[in-house]
XYZ file of N, CA, C and O in Angstrom:
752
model
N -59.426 33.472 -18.628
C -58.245 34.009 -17.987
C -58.637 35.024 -16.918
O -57.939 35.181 -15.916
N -59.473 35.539 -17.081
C -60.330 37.330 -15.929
C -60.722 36.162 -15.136
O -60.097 35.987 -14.090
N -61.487 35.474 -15.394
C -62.390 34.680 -14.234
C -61.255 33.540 -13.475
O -61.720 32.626 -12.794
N -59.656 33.695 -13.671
C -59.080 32.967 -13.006
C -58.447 33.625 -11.990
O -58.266 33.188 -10.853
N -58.061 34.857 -12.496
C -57.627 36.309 -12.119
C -58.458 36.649 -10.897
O -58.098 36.581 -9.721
N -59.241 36.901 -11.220
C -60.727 37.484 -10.103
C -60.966 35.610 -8.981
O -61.923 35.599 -8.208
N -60.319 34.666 -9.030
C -60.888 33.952 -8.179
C -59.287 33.519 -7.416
O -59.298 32.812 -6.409
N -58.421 33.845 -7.802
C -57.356 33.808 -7.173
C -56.966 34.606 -6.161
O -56.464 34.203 -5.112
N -57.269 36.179 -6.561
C -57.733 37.539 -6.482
C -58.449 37.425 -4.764
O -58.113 37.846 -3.658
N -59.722 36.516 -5.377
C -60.716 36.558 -3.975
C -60.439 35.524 -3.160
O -61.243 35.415 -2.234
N -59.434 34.601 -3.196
C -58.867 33.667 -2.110
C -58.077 34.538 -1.676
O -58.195 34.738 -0.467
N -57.485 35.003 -2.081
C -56.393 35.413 -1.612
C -56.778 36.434 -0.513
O -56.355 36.272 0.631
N -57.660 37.598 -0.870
C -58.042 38.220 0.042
C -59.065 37.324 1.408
O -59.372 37.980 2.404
N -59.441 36.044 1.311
C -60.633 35.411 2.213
C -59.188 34.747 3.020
O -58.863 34.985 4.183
N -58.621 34.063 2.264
C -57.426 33.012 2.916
C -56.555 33.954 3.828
O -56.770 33.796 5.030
N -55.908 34.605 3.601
C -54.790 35.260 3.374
C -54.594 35.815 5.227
O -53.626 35.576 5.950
N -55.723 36.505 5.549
C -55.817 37.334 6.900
C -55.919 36.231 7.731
O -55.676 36.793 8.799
N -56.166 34.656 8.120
C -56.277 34.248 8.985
C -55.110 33.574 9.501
O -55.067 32.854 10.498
N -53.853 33.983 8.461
C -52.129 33.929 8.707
C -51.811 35.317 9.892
O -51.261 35.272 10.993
N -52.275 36.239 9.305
C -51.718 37.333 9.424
C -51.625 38.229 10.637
O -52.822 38.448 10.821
N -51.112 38.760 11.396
C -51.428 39.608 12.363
C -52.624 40.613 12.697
O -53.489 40.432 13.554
N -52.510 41.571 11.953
C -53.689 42.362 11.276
C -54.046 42.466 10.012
O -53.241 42.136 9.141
N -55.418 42.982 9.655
C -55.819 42.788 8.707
C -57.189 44.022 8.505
O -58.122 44.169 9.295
N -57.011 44.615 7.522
C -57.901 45.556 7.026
C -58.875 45.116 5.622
O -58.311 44.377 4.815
N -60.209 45.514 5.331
C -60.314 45.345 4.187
C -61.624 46.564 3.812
O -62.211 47.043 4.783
N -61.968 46.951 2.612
C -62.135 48.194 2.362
C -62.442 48.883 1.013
O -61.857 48.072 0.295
N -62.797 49.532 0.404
C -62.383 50.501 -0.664
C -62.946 51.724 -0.703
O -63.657 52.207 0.178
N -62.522 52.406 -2.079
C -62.961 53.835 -2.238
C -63.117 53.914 -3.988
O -63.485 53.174 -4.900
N -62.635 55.182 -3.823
C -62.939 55.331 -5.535
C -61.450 55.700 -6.152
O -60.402 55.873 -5.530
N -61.726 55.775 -7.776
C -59.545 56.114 -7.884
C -60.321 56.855 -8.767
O -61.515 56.873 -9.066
N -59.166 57.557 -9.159
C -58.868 58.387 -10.422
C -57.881 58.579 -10.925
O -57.034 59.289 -10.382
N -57.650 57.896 -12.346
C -56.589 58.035 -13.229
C -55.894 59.068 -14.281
O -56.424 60.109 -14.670
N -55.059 58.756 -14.534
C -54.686 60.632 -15.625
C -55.399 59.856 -17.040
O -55.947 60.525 -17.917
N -55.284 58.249 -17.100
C -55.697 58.017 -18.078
C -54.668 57.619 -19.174
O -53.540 58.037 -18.912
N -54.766 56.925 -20.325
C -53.753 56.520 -21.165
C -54.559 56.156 -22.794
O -55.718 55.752 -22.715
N -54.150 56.255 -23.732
C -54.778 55.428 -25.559
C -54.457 53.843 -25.357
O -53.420 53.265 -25.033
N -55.818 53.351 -25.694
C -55.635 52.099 -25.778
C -54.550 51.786 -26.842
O -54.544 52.214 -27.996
N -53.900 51.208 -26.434
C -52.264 50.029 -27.467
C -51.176 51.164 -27.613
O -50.222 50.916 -28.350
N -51.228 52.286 -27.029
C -50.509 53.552 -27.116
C -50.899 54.222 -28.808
O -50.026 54.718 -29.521
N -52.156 54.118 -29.161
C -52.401 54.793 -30.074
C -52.903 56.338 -29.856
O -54.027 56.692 -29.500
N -51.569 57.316 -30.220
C -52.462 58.738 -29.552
C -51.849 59.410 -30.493
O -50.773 59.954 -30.248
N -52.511 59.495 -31.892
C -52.165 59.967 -33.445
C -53.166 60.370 -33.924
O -53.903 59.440 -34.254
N -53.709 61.706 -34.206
C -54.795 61.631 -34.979
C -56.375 61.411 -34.849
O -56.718 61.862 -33.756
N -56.946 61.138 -35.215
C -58.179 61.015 -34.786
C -58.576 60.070 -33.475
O -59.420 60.194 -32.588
N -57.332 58.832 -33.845
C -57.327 57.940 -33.071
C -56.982 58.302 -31.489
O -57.149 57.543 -30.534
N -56.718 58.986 -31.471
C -56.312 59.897 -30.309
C -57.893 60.121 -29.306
O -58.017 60.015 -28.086
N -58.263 60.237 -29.669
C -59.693 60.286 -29.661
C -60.045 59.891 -29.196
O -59.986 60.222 -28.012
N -60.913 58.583 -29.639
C -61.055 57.671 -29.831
C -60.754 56.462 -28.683
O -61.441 55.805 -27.901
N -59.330 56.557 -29.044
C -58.445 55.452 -27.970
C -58.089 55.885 -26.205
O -57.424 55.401 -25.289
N -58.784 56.820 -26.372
C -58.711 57.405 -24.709
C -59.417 56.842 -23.556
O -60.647 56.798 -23.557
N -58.681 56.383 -22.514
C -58.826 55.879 -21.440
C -60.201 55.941 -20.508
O -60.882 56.797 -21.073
N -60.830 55.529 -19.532
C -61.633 55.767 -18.448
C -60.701 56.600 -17.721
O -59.557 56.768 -18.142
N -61.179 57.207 -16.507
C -60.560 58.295 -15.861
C -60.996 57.918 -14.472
O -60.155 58.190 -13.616
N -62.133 57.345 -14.024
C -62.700 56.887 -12.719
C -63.207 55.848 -12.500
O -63.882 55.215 -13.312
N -62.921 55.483 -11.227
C -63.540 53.981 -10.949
C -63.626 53.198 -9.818
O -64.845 53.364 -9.835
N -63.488 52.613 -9.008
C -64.332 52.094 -7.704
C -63.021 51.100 -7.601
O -62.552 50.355 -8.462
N -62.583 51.355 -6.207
C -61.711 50.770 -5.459
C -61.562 49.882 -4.466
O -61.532 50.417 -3.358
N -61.376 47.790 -4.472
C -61.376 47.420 -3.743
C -59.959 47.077 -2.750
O -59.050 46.457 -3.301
N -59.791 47.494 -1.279
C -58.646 46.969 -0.994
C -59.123 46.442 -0.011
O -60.232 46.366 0.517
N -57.420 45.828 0.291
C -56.980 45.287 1.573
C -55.883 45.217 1.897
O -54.970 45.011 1.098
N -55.753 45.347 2.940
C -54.592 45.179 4.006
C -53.937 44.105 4.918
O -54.708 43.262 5.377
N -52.709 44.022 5.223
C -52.454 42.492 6.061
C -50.759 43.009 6.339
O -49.765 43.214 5.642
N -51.029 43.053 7.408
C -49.564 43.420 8.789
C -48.739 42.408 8.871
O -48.348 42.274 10.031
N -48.262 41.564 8.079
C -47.424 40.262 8.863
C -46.400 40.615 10.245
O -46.130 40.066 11.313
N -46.034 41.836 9.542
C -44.725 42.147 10.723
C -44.316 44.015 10.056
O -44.019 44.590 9.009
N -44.576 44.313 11.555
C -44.511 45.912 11.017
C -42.942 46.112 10.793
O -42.102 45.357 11.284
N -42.633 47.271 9.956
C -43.157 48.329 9.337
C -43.814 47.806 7.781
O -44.144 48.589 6.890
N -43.884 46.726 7.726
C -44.131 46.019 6.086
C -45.521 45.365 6.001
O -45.945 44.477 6.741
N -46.208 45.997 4.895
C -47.898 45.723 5.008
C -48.063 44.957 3.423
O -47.201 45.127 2.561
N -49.088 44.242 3.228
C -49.137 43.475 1.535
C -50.523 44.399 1.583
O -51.039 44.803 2.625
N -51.008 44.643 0.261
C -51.931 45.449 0.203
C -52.130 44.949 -1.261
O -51.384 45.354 -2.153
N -53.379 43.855 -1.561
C -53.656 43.510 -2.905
C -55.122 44.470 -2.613
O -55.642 44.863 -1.569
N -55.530 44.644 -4.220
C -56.225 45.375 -4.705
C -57.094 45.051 -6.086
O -56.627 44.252 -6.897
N -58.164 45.593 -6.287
C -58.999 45.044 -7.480
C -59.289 47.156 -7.682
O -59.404 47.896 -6.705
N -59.335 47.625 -9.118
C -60.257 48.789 -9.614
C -60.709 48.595 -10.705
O -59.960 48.315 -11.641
N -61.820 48.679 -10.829
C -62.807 48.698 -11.795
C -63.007 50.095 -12.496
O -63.608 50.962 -11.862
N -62.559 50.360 -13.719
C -62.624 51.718 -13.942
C -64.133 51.697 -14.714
O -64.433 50.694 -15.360
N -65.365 53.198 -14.596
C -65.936 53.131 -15.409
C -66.021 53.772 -16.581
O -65.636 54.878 -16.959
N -66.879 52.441 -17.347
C -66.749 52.620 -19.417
C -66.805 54.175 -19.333
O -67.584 54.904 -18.719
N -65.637 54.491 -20.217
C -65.634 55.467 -21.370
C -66.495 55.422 -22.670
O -66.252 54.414 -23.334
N -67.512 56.315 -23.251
C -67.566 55.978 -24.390
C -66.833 57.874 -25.999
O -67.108 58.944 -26.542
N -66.323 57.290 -25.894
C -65.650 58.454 -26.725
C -66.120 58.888 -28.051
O -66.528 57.820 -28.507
N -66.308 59.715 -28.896
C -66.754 60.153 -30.275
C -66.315 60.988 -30.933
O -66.127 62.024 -30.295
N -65.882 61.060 -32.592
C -65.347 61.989 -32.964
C -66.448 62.138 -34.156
O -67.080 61.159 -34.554
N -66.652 63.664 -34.781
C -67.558 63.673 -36.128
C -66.828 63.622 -37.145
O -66.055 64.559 -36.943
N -66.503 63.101 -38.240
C -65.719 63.060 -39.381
C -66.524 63.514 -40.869
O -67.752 63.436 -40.849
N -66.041 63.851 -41.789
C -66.224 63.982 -42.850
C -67.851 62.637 -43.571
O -69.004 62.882 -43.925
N -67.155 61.501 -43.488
C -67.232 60.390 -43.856
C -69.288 60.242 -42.814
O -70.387 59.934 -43.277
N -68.907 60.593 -41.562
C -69.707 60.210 -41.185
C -69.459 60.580 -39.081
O -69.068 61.707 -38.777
N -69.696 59.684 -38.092
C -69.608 59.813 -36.574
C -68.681 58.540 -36.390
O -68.893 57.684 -37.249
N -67.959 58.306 -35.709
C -67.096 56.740 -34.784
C -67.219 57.321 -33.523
O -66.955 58.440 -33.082
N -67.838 55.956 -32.885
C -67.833 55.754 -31.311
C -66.700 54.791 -31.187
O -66.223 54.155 -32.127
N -66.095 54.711 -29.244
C -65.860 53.941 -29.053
C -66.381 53.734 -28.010
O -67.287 54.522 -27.742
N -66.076 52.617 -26.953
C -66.571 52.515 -25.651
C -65.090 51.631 -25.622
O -64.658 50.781 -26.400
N -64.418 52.326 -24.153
C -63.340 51.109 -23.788
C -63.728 51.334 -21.885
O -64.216 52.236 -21.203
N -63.319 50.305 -21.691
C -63.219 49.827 -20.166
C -62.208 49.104 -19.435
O -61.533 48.217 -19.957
N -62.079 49.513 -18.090
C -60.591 48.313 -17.867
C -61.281 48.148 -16.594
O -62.359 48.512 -16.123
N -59.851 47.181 -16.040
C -59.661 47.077 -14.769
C -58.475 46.584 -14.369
O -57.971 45.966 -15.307
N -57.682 46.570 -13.244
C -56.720 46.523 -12.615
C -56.690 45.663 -11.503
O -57.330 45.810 -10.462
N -55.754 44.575 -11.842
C -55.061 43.657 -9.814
C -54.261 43.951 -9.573
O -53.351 43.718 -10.369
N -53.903 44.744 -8.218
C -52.387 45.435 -7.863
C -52.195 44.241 -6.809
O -53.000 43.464 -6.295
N -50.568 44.434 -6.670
C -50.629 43.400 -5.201
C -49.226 44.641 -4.857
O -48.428 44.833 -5.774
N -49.126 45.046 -4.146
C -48.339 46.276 -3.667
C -47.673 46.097 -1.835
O -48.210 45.419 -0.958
N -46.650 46.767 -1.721
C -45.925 46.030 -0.503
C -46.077 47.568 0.092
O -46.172 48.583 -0.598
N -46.077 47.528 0.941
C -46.526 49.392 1.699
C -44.988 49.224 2.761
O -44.564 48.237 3.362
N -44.540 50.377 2.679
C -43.123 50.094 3.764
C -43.699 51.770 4.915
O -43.731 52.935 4.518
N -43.906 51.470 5.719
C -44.305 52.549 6.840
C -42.741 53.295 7.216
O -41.697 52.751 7.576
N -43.006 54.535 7.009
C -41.774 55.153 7.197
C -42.269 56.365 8.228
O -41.328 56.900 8.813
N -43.201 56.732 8.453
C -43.894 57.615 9.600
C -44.757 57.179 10.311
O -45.627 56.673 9.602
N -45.122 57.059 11.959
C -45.943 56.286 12.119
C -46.492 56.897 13.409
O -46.887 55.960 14.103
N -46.675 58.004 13.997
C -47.167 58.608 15.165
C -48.565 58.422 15.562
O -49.088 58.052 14.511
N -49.508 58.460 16.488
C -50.757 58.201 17.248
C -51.231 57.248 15.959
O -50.872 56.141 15.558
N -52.471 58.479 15.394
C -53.179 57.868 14.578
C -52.628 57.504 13.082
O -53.033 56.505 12.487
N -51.636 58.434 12.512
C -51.536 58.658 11.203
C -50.479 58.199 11.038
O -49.497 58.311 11.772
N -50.624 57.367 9.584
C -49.527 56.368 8.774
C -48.998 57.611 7.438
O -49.753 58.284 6.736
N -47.855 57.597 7.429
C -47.313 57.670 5.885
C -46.668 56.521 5.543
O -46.355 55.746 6.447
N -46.380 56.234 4.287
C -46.031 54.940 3.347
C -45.292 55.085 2.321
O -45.477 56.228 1.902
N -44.562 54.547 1.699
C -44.005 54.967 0.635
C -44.793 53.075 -0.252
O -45.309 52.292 0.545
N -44.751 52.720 -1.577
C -45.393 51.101 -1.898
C -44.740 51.066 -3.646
O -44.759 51.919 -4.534
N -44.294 49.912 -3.599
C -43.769 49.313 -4.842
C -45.082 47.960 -4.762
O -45.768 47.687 -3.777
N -45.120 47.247 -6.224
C -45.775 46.502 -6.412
C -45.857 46.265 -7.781
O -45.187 46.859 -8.626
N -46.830 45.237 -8.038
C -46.817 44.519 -9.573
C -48.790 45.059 -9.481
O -49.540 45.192 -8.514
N -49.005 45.235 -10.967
C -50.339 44.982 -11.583
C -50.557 44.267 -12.459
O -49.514 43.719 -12.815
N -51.406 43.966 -13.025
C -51.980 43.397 -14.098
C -53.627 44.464 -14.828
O -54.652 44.708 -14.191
N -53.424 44.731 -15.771
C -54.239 45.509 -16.320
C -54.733 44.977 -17.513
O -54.052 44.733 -18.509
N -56.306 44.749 -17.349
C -57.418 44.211 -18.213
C -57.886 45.253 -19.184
O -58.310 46.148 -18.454
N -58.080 45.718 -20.726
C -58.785 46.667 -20.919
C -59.320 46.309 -22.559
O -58.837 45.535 -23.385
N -60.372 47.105 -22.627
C -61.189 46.161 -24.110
C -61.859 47.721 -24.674
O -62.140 48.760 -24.076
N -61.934 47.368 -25.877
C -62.331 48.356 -26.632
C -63.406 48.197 -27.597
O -62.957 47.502 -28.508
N -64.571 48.504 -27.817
C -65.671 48.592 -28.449
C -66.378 49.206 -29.339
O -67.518 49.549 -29.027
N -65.827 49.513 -30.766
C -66.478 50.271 -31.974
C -67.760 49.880 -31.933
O -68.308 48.789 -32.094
N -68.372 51.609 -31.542
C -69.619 50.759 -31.615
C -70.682 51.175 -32.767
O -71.849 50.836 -32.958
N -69.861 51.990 -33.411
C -70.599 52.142 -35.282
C -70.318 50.830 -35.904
O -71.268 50.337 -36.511
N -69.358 50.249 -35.884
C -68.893 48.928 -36.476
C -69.114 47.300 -35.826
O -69.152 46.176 -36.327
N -69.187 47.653 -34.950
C -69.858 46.155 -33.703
C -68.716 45.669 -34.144
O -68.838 44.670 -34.852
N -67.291 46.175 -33.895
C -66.280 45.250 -33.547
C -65.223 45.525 -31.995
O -64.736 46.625 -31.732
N -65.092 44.633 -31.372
C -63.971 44.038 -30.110
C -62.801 43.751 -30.227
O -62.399 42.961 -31.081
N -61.887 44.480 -29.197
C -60.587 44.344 -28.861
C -60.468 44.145 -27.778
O -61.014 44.854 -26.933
N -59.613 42.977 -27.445
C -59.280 42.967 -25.806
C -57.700 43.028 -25.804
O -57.157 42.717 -26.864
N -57.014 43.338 -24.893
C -55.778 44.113 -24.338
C -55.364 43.372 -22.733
O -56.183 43.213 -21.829
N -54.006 43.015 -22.676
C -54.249 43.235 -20.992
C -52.525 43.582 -21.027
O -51.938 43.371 -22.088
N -51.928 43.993 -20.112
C -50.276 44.537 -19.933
C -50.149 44.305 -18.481
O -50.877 44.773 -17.605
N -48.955 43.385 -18.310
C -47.732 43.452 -16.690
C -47.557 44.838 -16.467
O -47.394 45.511 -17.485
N -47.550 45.582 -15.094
C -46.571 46.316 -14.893
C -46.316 46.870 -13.713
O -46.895 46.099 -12.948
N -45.868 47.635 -13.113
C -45.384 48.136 -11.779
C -45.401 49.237 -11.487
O -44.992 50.202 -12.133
N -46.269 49.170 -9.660
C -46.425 50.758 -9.386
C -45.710 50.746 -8.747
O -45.176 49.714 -8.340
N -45.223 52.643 -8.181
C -44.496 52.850 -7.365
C -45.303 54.144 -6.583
O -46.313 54.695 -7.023
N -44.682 54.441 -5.466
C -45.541 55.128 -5.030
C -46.005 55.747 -3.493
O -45.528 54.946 -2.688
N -46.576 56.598 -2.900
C -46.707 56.763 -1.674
C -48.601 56.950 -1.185
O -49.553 57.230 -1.913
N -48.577 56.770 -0.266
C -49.850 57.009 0.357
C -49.878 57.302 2.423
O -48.835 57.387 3.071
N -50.974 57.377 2.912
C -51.202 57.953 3.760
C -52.272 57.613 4.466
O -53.284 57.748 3.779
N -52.560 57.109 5.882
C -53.702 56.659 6.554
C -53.589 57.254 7.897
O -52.596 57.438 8.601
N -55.159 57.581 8.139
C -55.866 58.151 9.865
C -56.657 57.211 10.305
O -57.634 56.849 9.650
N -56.353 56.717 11.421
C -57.496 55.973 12.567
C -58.867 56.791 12.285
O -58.436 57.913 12.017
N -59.891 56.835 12.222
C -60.706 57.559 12.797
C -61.330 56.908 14.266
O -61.750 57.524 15.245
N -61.240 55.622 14.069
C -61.871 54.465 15.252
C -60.171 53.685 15.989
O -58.989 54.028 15.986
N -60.868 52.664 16.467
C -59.832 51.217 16.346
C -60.115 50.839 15.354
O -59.172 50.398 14.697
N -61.426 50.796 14.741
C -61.572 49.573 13.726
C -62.010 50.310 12.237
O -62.335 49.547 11.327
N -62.019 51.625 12.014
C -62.046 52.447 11.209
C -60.635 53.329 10.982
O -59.825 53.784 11.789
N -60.725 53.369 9.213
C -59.317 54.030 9.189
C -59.523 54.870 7.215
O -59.906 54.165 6.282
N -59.311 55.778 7.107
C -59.731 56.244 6.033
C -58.157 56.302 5.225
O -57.055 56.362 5.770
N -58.384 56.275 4.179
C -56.338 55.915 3.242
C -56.720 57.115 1.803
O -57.832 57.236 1.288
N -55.666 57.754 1.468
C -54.634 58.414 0.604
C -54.165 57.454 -0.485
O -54.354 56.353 0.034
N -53.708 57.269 -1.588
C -52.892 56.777 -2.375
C -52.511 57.371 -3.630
O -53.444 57.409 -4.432
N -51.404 57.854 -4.048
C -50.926 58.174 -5.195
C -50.144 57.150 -5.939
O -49.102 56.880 -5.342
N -50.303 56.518 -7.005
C -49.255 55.353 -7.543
C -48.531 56.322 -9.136
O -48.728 57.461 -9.559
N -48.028 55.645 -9.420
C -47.730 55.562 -10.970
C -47.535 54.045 -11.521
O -46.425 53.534 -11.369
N -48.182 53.581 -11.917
C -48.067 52.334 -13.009
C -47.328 52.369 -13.840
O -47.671 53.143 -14.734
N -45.873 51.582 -14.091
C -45.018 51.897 -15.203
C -44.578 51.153 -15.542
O -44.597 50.190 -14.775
N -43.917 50.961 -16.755
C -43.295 49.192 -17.248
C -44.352 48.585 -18.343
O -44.305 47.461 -18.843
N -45.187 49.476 -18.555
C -46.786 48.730 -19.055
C -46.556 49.859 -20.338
O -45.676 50.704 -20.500
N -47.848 49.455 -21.243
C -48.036 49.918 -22.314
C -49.373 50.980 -21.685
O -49.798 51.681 -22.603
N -50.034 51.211 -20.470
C -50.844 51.634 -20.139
C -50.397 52.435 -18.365
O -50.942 52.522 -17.264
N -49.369 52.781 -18.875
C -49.018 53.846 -17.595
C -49.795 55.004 -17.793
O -50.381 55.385 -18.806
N -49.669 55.745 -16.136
C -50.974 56.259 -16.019
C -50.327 56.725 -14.350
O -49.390 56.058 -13.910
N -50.816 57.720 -13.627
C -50.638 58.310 -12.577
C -52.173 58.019 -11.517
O -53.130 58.701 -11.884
N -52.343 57.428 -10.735
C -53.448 56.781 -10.318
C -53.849 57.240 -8.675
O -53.052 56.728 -7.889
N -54.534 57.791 -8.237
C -55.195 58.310 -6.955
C -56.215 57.491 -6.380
O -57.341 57.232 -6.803
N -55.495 57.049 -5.114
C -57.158 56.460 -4.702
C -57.376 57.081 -2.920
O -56.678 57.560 -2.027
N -58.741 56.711 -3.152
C -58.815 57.448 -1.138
C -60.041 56.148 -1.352
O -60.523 55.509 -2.287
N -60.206 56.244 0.425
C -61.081 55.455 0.436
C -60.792 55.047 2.215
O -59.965 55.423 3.046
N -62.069 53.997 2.232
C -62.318 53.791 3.523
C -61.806 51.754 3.938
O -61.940 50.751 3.238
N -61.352 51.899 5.054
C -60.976 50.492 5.615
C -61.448 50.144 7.315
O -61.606 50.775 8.360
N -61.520 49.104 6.954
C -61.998 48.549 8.448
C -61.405 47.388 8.889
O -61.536 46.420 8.140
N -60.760 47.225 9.953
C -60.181 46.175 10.759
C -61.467 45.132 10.674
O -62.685 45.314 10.672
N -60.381 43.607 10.584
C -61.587 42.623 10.692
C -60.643 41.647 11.794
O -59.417 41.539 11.819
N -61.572 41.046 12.603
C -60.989 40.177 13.984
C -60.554 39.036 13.099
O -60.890 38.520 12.033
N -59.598 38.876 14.096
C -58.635 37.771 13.307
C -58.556 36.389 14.324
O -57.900 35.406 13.980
């Protein structure tokens, strides 16, 4: 199912720009507030079930017709591994995710160089969990929808550095999400 995800994912971004007017492609890094895997946040498990917090950001961009931009996305958050000491003995976990946004950017400021944005959109969120005193696996994945604003500067024609604040919501793994990062125009 990931490996259908991730190849749909990467047509889409190869296919997609040679429709399109303009076209950017790019990333940076994000940072999340974070969330308990399955919404377990009770107790030790609390712990335990706690989220990655950072992770590496791929985007892109595509202008069909201004003020309205599609902006799909891949983040890779990196593994957490978490630990609590107990009575009994130590529990690890290790969990990891990742995220496909496909997000609609509506330009509501737009002077020389600098964009503001306001962006609604759908995700899909991958995330797995790893006892690793016990050598047992959980995998997880949740629908849901960001909302949200962000912000871009020219530095070039063909260079442009981006802002993003989302919230992911509708999901069992909402979460307040930051990304910056770098983009570059590609000839079309």
């Amino acid at each position: 199912m990931k490996k259908l995800f991730i190849t749909i994912f990467l047509m889409f971004i190869i296919i997609f720009p040679v429709r399109s007017q303009s076209a950017k492609i790019g990333g940076g890094i994000a940072m999340g507030t974070g969330y308990h895997y399955n919404n377990e946040n009770s107790g030790s498990s609390s712990v335990l079930n706690r989220s990655p917090l950072f992770g590496i950001t791929f985007s892109s961009t595509y202008e069909p017709d201004l003020p309205i931009r599609l902006s799909p996305s891949f983040t890779y958050f990196i593994p957490r591994t978490n630990s609590i000491d107990t009575t009994g003995g130590s529990s690890k976990t290790r969990i990891s995710s990742m995220m496909f946004n496909i997000d609609g950017h509506y330009v509501i400021y737009s002077p020389n160089r600098f964009e503001f944005y306001v962006l609604a959109g759908f995700n899909i969120h991958f995330t797995k969990i790893k006892w690793l005193s016990i050598d047992y696996r959980e995998k997880d994945n949740a629908f849901g929808m960001n909302v949200g604003c962000g912000s871009s500067l020219k530095l070039s024609e063909k260079i442009s550095i981006y802002t993003e604040a989302k919230y992911t919501l509708l999901s069992r793994y909402d979460q307040l999400i930051f990304n910056a990062g770098l983009l570059v125009n590609i000839d079309l």
